[in-house]
Every structure is written in structure tokens, then in C-alpha cells.
Short mmCIF file of C-alpha atoms in Angstrom, two decimals:
data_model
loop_
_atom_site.label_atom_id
_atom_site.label_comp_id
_atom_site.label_asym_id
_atom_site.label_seq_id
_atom_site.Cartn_x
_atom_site.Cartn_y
_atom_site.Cartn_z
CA UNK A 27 250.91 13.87 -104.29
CA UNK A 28 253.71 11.76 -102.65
CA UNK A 29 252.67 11.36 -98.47
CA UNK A 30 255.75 12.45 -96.00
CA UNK A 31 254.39 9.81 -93.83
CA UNK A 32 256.36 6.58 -92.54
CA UNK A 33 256.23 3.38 -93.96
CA UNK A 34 254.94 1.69 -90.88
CA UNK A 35 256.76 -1.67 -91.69
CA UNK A 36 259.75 -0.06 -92.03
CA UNK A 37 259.49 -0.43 -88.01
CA UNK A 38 260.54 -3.26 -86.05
CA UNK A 39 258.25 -4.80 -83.10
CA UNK A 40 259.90 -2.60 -80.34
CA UNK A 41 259.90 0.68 -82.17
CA UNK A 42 255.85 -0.53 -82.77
CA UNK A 43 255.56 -0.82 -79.17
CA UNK A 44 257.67 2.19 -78.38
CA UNK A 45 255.13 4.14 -80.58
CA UNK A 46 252.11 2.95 -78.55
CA UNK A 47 253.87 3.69 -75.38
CA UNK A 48 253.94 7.72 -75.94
CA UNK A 49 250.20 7.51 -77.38
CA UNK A 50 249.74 6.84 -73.53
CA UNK A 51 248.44 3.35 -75.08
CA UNK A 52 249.65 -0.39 -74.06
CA UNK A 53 252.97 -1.64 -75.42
CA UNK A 54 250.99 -4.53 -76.38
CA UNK A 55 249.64 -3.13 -78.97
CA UNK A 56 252.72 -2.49 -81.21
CA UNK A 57 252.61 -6.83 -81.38
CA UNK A 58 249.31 -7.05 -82.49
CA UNK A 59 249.96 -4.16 -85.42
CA UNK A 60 253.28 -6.32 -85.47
CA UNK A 61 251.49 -9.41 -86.19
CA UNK A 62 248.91 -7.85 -88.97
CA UNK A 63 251.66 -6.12 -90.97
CA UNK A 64 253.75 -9.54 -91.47
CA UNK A 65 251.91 -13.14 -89.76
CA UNK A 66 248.64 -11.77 -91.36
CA UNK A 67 249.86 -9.63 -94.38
CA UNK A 68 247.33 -6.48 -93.66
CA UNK A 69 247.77 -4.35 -96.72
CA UNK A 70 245.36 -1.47 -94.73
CA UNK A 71 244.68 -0.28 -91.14
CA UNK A 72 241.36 -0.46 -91.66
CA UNK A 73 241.88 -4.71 -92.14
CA UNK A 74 243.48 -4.81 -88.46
CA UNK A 75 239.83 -5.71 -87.27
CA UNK A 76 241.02 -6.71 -83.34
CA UNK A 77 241.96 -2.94 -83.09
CA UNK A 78 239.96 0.01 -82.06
CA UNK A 79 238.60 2.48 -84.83
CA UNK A 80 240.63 4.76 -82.77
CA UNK A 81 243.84 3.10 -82.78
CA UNK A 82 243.28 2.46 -86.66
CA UNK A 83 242.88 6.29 -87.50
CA UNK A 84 245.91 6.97 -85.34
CA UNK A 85 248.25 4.51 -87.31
CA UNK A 86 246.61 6.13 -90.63
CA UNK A 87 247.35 9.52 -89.37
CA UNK A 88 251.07 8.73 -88.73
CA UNK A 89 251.93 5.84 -91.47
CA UNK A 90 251.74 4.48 -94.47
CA UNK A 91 251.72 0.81 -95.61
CA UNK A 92 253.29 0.69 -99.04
CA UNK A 93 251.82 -2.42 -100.46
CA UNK A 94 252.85 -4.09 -103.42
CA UNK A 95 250.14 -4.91 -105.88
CA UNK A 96 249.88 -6.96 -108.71
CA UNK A 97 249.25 -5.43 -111.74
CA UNK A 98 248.74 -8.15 -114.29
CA UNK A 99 248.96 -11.74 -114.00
CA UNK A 100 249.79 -14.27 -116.98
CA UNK A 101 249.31 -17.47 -116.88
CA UNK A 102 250.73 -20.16 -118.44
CA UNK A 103 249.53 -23.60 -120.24
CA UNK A 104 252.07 -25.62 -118.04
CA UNK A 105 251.00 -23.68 -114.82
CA UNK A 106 253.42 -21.20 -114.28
CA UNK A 107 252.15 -17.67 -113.75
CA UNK A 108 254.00 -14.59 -113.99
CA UNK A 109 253.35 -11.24 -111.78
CA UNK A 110 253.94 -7.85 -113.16
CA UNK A 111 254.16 -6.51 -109.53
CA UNK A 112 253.38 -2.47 -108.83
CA UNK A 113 255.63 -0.74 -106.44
CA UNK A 114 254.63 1.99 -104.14
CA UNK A 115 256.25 4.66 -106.04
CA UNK A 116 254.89 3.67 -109.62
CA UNK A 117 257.73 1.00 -110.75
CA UNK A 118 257.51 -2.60 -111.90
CA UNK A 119 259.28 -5.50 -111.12
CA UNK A 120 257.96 -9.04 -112.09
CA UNK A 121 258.18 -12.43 -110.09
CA UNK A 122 257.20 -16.16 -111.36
CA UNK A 123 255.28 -18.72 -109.67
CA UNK A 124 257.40 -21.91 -111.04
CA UNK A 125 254.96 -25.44 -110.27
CA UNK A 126 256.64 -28.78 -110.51
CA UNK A 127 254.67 -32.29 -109.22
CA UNK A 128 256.30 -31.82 -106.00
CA UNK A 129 256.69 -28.16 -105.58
CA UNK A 130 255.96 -24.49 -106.33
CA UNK A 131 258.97 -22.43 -106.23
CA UNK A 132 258.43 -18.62 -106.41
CA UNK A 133 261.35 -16.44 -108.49
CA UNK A 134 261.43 -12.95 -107.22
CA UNK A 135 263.24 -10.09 -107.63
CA UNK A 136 265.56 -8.32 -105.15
CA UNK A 137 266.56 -5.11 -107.68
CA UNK A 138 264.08 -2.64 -109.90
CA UNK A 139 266.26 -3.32 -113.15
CA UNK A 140 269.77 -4.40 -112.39
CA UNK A 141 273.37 -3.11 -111.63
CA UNK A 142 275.10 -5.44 -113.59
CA UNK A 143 275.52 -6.06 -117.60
CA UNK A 144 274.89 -9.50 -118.66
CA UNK A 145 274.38 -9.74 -122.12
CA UNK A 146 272.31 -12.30 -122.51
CA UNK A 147 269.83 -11.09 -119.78
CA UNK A 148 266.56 -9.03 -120.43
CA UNK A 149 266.69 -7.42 -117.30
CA UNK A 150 270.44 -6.23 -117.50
CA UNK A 151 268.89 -3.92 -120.47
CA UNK A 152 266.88 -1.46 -117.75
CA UNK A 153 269.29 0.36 -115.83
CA UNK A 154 268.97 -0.33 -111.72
CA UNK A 155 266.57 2.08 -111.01
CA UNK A 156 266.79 0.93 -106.99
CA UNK A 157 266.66 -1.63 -104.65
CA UNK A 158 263.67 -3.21 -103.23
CA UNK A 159 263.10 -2.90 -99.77
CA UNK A 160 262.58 -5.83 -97.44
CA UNK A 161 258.54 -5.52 -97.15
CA UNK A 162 258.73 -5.66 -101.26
CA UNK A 163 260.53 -9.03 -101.17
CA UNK A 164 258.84 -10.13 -98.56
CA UNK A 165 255.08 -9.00 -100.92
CA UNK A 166 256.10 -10.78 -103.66
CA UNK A 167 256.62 -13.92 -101.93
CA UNK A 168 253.40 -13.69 -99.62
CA UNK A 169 251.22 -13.05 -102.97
CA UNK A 170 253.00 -16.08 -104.73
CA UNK A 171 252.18 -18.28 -102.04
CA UNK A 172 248.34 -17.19 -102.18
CA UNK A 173 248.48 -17.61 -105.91
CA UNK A 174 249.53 -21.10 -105.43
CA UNK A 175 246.92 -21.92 -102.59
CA UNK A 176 244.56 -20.37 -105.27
CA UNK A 177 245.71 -22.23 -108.40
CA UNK A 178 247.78 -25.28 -107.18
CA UNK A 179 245.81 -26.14 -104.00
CA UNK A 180 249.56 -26.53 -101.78
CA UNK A 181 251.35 -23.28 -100.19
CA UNK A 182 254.44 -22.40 -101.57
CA UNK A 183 257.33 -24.80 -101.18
CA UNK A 184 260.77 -22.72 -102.40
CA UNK A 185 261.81 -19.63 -103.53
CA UNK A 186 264.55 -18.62 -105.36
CA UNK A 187 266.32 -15.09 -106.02
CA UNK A 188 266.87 -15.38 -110.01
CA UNK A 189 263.97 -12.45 -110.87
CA UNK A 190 265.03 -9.02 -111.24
CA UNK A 191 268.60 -7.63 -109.86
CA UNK A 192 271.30 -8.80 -108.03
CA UNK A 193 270.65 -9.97 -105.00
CA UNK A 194 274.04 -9.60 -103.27
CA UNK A 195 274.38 -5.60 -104.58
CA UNK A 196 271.23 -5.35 -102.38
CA UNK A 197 272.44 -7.70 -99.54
CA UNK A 198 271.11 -5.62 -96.37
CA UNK A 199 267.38 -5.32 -97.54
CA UNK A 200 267.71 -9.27 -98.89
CA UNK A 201 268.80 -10.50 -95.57
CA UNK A 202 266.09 -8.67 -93.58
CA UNK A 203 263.26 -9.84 -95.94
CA UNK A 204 264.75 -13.79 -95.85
CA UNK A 205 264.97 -13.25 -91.76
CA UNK A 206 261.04 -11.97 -92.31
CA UNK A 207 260.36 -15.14 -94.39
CA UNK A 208 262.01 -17.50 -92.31
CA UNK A 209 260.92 -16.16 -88.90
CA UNK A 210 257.80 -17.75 -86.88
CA UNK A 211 256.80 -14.05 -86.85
CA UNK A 212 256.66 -14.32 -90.51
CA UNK A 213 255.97 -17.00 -92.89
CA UNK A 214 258.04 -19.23 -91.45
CA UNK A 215 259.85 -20.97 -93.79
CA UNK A 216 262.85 -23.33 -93.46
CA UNK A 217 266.19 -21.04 -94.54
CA UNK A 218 266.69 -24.60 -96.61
CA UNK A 219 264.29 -23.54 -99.19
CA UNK A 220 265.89 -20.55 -99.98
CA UNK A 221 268.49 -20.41 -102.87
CA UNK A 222 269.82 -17.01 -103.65
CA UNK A 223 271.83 -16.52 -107.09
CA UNK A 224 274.61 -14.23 -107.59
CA UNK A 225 276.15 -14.01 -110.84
CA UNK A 226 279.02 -14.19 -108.28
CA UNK A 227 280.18 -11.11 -106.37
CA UNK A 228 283.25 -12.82 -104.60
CA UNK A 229 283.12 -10.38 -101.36
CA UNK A 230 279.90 -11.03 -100.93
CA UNK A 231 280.14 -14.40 -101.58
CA UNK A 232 282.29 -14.49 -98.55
CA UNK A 233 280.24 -11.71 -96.55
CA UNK A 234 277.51 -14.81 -96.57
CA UNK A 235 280.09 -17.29 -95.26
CA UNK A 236 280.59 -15.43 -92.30
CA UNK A 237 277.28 -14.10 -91.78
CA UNK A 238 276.78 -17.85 -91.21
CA UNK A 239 273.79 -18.12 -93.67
CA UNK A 240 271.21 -21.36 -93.98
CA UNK A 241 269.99 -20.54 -97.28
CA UNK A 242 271.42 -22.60 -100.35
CA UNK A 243 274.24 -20.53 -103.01
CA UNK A 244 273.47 -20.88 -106.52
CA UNK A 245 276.07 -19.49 -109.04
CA UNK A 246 275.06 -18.44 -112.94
CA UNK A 247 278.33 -19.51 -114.13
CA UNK A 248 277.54 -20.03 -118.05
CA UNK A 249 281.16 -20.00 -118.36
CA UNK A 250 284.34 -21.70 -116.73
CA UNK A 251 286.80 -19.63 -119.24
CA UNK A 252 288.02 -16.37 -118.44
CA UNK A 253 287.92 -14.81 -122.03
CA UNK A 254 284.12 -16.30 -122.97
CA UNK A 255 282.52 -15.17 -119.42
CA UNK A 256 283.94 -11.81 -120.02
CA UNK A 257 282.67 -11.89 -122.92
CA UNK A 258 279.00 -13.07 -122.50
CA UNK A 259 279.21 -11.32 -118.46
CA UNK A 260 281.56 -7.98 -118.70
CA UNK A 261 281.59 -7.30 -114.97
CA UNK A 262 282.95 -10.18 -114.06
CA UNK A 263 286.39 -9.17 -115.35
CA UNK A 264 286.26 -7.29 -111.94
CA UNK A 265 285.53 -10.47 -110.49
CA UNK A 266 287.85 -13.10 -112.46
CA UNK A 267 287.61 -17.05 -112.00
CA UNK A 268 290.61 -17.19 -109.31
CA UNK A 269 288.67 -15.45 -106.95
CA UNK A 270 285.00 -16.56 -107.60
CA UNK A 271 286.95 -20.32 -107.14
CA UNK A 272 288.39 -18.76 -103.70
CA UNK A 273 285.14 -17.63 -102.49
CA UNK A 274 283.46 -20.16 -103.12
CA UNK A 275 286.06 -22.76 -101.63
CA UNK A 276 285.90 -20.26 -98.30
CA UNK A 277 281.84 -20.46 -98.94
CA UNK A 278 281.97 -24.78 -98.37
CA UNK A 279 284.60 -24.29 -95.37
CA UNK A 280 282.59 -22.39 -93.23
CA UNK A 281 279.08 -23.65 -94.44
CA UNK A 282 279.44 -27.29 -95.45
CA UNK A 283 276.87 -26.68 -97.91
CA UNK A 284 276.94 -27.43 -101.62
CA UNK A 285 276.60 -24.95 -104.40
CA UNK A 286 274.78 -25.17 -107.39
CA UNK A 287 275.81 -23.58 -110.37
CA UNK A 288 273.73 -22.38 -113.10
CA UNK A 289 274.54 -23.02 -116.96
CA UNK A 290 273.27 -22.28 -120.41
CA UNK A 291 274.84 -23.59 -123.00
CA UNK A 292 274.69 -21.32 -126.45
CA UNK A 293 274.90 -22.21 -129.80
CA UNK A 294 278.54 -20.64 -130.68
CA UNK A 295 279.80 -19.86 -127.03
CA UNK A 296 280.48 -22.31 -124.92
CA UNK A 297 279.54 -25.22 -126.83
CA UNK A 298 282.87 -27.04 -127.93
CA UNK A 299 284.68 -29.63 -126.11
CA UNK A 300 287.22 -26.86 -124.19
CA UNK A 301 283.99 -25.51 -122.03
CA UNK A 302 282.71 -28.69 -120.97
CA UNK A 303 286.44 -29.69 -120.18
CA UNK A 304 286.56 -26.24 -118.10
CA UNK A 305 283.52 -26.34 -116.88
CA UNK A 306 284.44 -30.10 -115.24
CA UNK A 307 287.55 -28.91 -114.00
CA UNK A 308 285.96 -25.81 -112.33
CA UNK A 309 283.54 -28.23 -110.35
CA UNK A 310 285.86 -30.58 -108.95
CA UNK A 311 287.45 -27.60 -106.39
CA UNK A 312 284.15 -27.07 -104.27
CA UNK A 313 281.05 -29.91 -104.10
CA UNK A 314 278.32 -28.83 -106.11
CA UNK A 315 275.62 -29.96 -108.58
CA UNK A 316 275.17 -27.96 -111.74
CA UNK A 317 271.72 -27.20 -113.94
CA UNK A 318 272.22 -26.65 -117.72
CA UNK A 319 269.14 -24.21 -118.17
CA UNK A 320 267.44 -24.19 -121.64
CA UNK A 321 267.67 -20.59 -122.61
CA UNK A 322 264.62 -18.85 -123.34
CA UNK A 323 266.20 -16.41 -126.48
CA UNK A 324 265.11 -12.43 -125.46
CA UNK A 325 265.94 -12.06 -129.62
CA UNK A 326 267.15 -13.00 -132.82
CA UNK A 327 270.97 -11.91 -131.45
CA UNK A 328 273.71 -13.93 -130.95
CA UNK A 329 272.58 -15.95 -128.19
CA UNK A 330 270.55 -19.16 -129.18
CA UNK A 331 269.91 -22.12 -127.56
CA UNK A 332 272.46 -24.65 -128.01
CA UNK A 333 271.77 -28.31 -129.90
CA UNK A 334 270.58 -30.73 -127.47
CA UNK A 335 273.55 -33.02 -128.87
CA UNK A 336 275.99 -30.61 -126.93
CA UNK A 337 273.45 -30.48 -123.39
CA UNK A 338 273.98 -34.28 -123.21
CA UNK A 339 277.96 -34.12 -123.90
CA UNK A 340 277.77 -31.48 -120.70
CA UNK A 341 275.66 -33.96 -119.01
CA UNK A 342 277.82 -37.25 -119.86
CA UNK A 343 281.13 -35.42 -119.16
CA UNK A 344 279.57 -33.75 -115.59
CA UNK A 345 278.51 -37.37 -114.58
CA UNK A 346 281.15 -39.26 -115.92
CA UNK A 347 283.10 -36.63 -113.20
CA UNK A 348 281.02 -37.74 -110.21
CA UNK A 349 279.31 -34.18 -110.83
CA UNK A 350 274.76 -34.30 -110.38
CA UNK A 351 274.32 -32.37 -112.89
CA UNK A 352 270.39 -31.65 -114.94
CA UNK A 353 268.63 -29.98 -117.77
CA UNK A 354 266.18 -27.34 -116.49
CA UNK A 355 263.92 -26.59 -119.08
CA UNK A 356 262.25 -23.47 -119.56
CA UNK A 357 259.06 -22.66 -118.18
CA UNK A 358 256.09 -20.50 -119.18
CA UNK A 359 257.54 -20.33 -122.75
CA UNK A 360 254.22 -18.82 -124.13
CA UNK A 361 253.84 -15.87 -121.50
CA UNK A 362 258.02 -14.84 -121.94
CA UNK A 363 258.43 -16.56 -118.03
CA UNK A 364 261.82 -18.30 -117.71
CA UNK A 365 262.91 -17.69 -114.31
CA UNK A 366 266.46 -15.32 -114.56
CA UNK A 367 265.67 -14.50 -117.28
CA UNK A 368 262.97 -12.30 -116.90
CA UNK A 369 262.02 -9.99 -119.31
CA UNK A 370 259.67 -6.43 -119.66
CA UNK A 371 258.57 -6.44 -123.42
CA UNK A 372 255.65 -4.10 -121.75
#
């Protein structure tokens, strides 16, 4: 039977405090509860061992903690693992723990399916059932960065919005969990190791700009022609190349920071001379650096992975441009775990 009651963390530290207050109890209080739902990452009263028994049945009686938990973990031969994460209310969403020599980036997801229709994309094949609130973010990061303790002996370096959803048609509950992350209150994490992805919702784009944000922009482009990212993205005819250029020229103004953009190549699509030449063009108006992303094929369709001959004319004609430009290659081939890409074959 679904409970009535609260979701405690659904409560900032003075409502917390407020709540203690007309339980004729110390306002005090509401910090440490504070502290245990988000420094500490309490998924039950009953772990909140500096409180009174008391105290704990009294939060029990009034709230709820709804807890993400991991359902099934997969791990991979080159390290990465992938979570298929259990919401509160029954629903799955899946996040990647992505290990390099130098780092472990976590992909999560900010959307339970996804509003948008990109062809190529697992995900965009489950309608958007919701958006994930900020304590669900927020989960799947804080049980990425125990798995890599656990696994990879170093806490979690980066993390990067490319999982499930997009993150800017869930921009509210996204900026509260990256203010959760990056907060001393929190996990504290420098804003700098944040990269959120839009498959580029101009407004938004610019909503970020003036929100005055320190997290890095990433940008799945995958196509600087009009016709072909129609083609291979059909929303973004409400969102055509003129304007994504605008907003992301307003973006560097007001920021000063770079964007990345993010790029498969297929075999077919936007492998010919024109959409490197476009592509080139499209990257001179704002600095940036671009990664060509070796496409994981969800498949036997019509998008395959491109020859590598055509990856290193993108690369030559990017750098020949003054453009850093790289080849991301796929990881967790074997458990179906390439970040963006993320796929439910449950």
C-alpha cells in the first residue's frame, strides 16, 4: 500500500528545524537529521544512531525516506559497472560507473525514460514516465562513488548527465541535486566536475547562462546540417541550428567557459566530406573541444558505427581547424554500458 507520509528529504534544513521546534524539541536537531539524510547518506531513521529512540520513532511516524536501491549491478571486463537503480515507486532508471587511469566518472540519469525522440538512442524508445527528483540524482551519485571506493580504491572524480532523460526538461530538480552535490553540506564536489548534456534546448541553454552556472555544457550535436539532425534528432526542428549557435554564443559571453560537443559519426549519415566541413564551420563560432563517440549499435537498423577511416578525417579536419577534438570509445561493451546511450533490454 502506497504511505501518505512525507518524503523527509524533500525538506530543507530550516523546515527540519522548524519541525523539531513544534515537537517542543531543540531546533538543533533538524541539522543533525539534516546532516544524516545528505553528509552521511542515512537510507533509515533507525541508522541516525546520535538520536534518541524517541526522536527516531517520531521522524518514522511522520516521514518517509524514499531511497534508491540498486537492483542489479553488471560489471564489466574493462571496469565499468552499470546500476539498474530501483525507484521508490517501483521504476528503473540505470547509471554507469565510467573508470579511466585518472578518474571515475559516474553517468546518471536525470529523467525515468525520456521526453525527447532521438533515433538512435535506446532510451528515447520508453516514453518519459517522470522526472527524478533531486534526492534520486543525488542516490545515484552517492552509490557510484561507494562503488568506486569499493572496486577502484579512489572516490569518485566526475559525473556527467548523459544517462537517462534530458536533463534541461527537468532543470529545477537537476539544479537542486547539483547544489546538493556541490555543497559542503553534501558531497562536496567542485561544480567543475560536473558536465551536463543537453541534446540542446536553446532556452535553456540560455536559462543556465544567466543562472550563472559552474558546471561544464556538453552538446550531442551528431550533426552540423539542418536536414541530417532532423533527421537522425526530430525535435530539434523546434530547435534549428541558428538558434542552438545563438545560445550557445550567449552561453560563452556570460560564462567564459568552453563547450564540448558530442559526436558520432554513422556509417551513411554524416560521414562524407560536407559534415565534417559543417561540423568545422559550426565550431569556429563558440570555443569548444569536440568528442567523436564510438557508437555502441542498440540494433541491426540503420545506425552503425562509422569506418575508422572517416573518425580520423573528423579528427585531421577538427585539428587542422585549431579545434581539440578525441575519439571516445565505448565502454562496458559486453554488459550494453555506453554512457548516453543507455539501454533497458530487461
Amino acid at each position: 500500500m502506497q504511505t501518505t507520509k512525507k518524503d523527509i528529504r524533500t525538506l530543507s534544513k530550516e523546515d527540519l528545524r522548524a519541525f523539531f521546534i513544534s515537537q517542543g524539541d531543540k531546533a538543533f536537531r533538524g541539522n543533525q537529521v539534516y546532516e544524516w539524510l545528505w553528509a552521511k547518506g542515512a537510507h533509515h531513521f533507525e541508522d541516525m544512531t546520535n538520536l534518541s529512540k524517541e526522536t527516531r520513532l517520531l521522524l518514522e511516524t511522520h516521514f518517509v525516506i524514499n531511497h534508491i536501491k540498486v537492483d542489479t549491478m553488471q560489471h564489466s571486463e574493462d571496469g565499468t559497472i552499470k546500476n539498474a537503480v530501483r525507484l521508490h515507486d517501483g521504476l528503473i532508471v540505470e547509471s554507469v560507473l565510467i573508470p579511466t587511469n585518472t578518474r571515475t566518472t559516474a553517468c546518471v540519469s536525470s529523467q525515468v525514460g525520456c521526453s525527447l525522440d532521438c533515433n538512435f538512442c535506446a532510451t528515447a524508445r520508453l516514453k518519459r514516465m517522470r522526472n527524478l527528483a533531486p534526492d534520486e540524482i543525488y542516490d545515484q551519485v552517492v552509490a557510484i562513488d561507494q562503488e568506486s571506493r569499493l572496486y577502484h580504491n579512489r572516490p569518485l572524480s566526475n559525473i556527467v548527465f548523459m544517462g537517462m532523460g534530458e536533463p534541461l526538461m527537468n532543470y529545477p530538480n537537476v539544479m537542486k541535486a547539483i547544489e546538493k552535490i556541490t555543497s559542503d553540506e553534501g558531497l562536496g564536489m567542485s561544480p567543475k566536475r560536473i558536465t551536463v548534456s543537453t541534446s540542446g534546448v536553446s532556452k535553456m541553454i540560455k536559462k543556465m547562462a544567466d543562472d550563472e552556472v559552474k558546471f561544464k555544457l556538453a552538446v550531442s550535436l551528431h550533426s552540423a546540417i539542418e536536414e541530417t539532425r532532423n533527421r537522425i534528432m526530430p525535435f530539434t526542428k523546434s530547435f534549428p541550428l541558428p538558434e542552438l549557435r545563438e545560445a550557445l554564443e550567449y552561453w560563452y559571453r556570460k560564462t567564459k567557459s568552453k563547450v564540448t560537443y558530442e559526436y558520432v559519426v554513422w556509417k551513411g549519415i554524416n560521414d562524407d566530406q560536407k559534415a565534417i566541413e559543417a561540423l568545422v564551420k559550426f565550431c569556429k563560432y563558440v570555443p569548444c573541444k569536440v568528442n567523436l563517440i564510438e557508437y555502441n549499435p542498440i540494433d541491426d537498423g540503420e545506425f552503425q558505427q562509422a569506418d575508422s577511416k572517416v573518425t580520423d578525417a573528423y579528427i585531421k579536419a577538427l585539428e587542422n581547424a585549431g579545434i581539440v577534438a578525441k575519439v571516445r570509445r565505448s565502454r562496458g561493451k559486453d554488459i550494453d554500458a555506453a554512457c548516453g546511450q543507455l539501454a533497458n533490454k530487461s
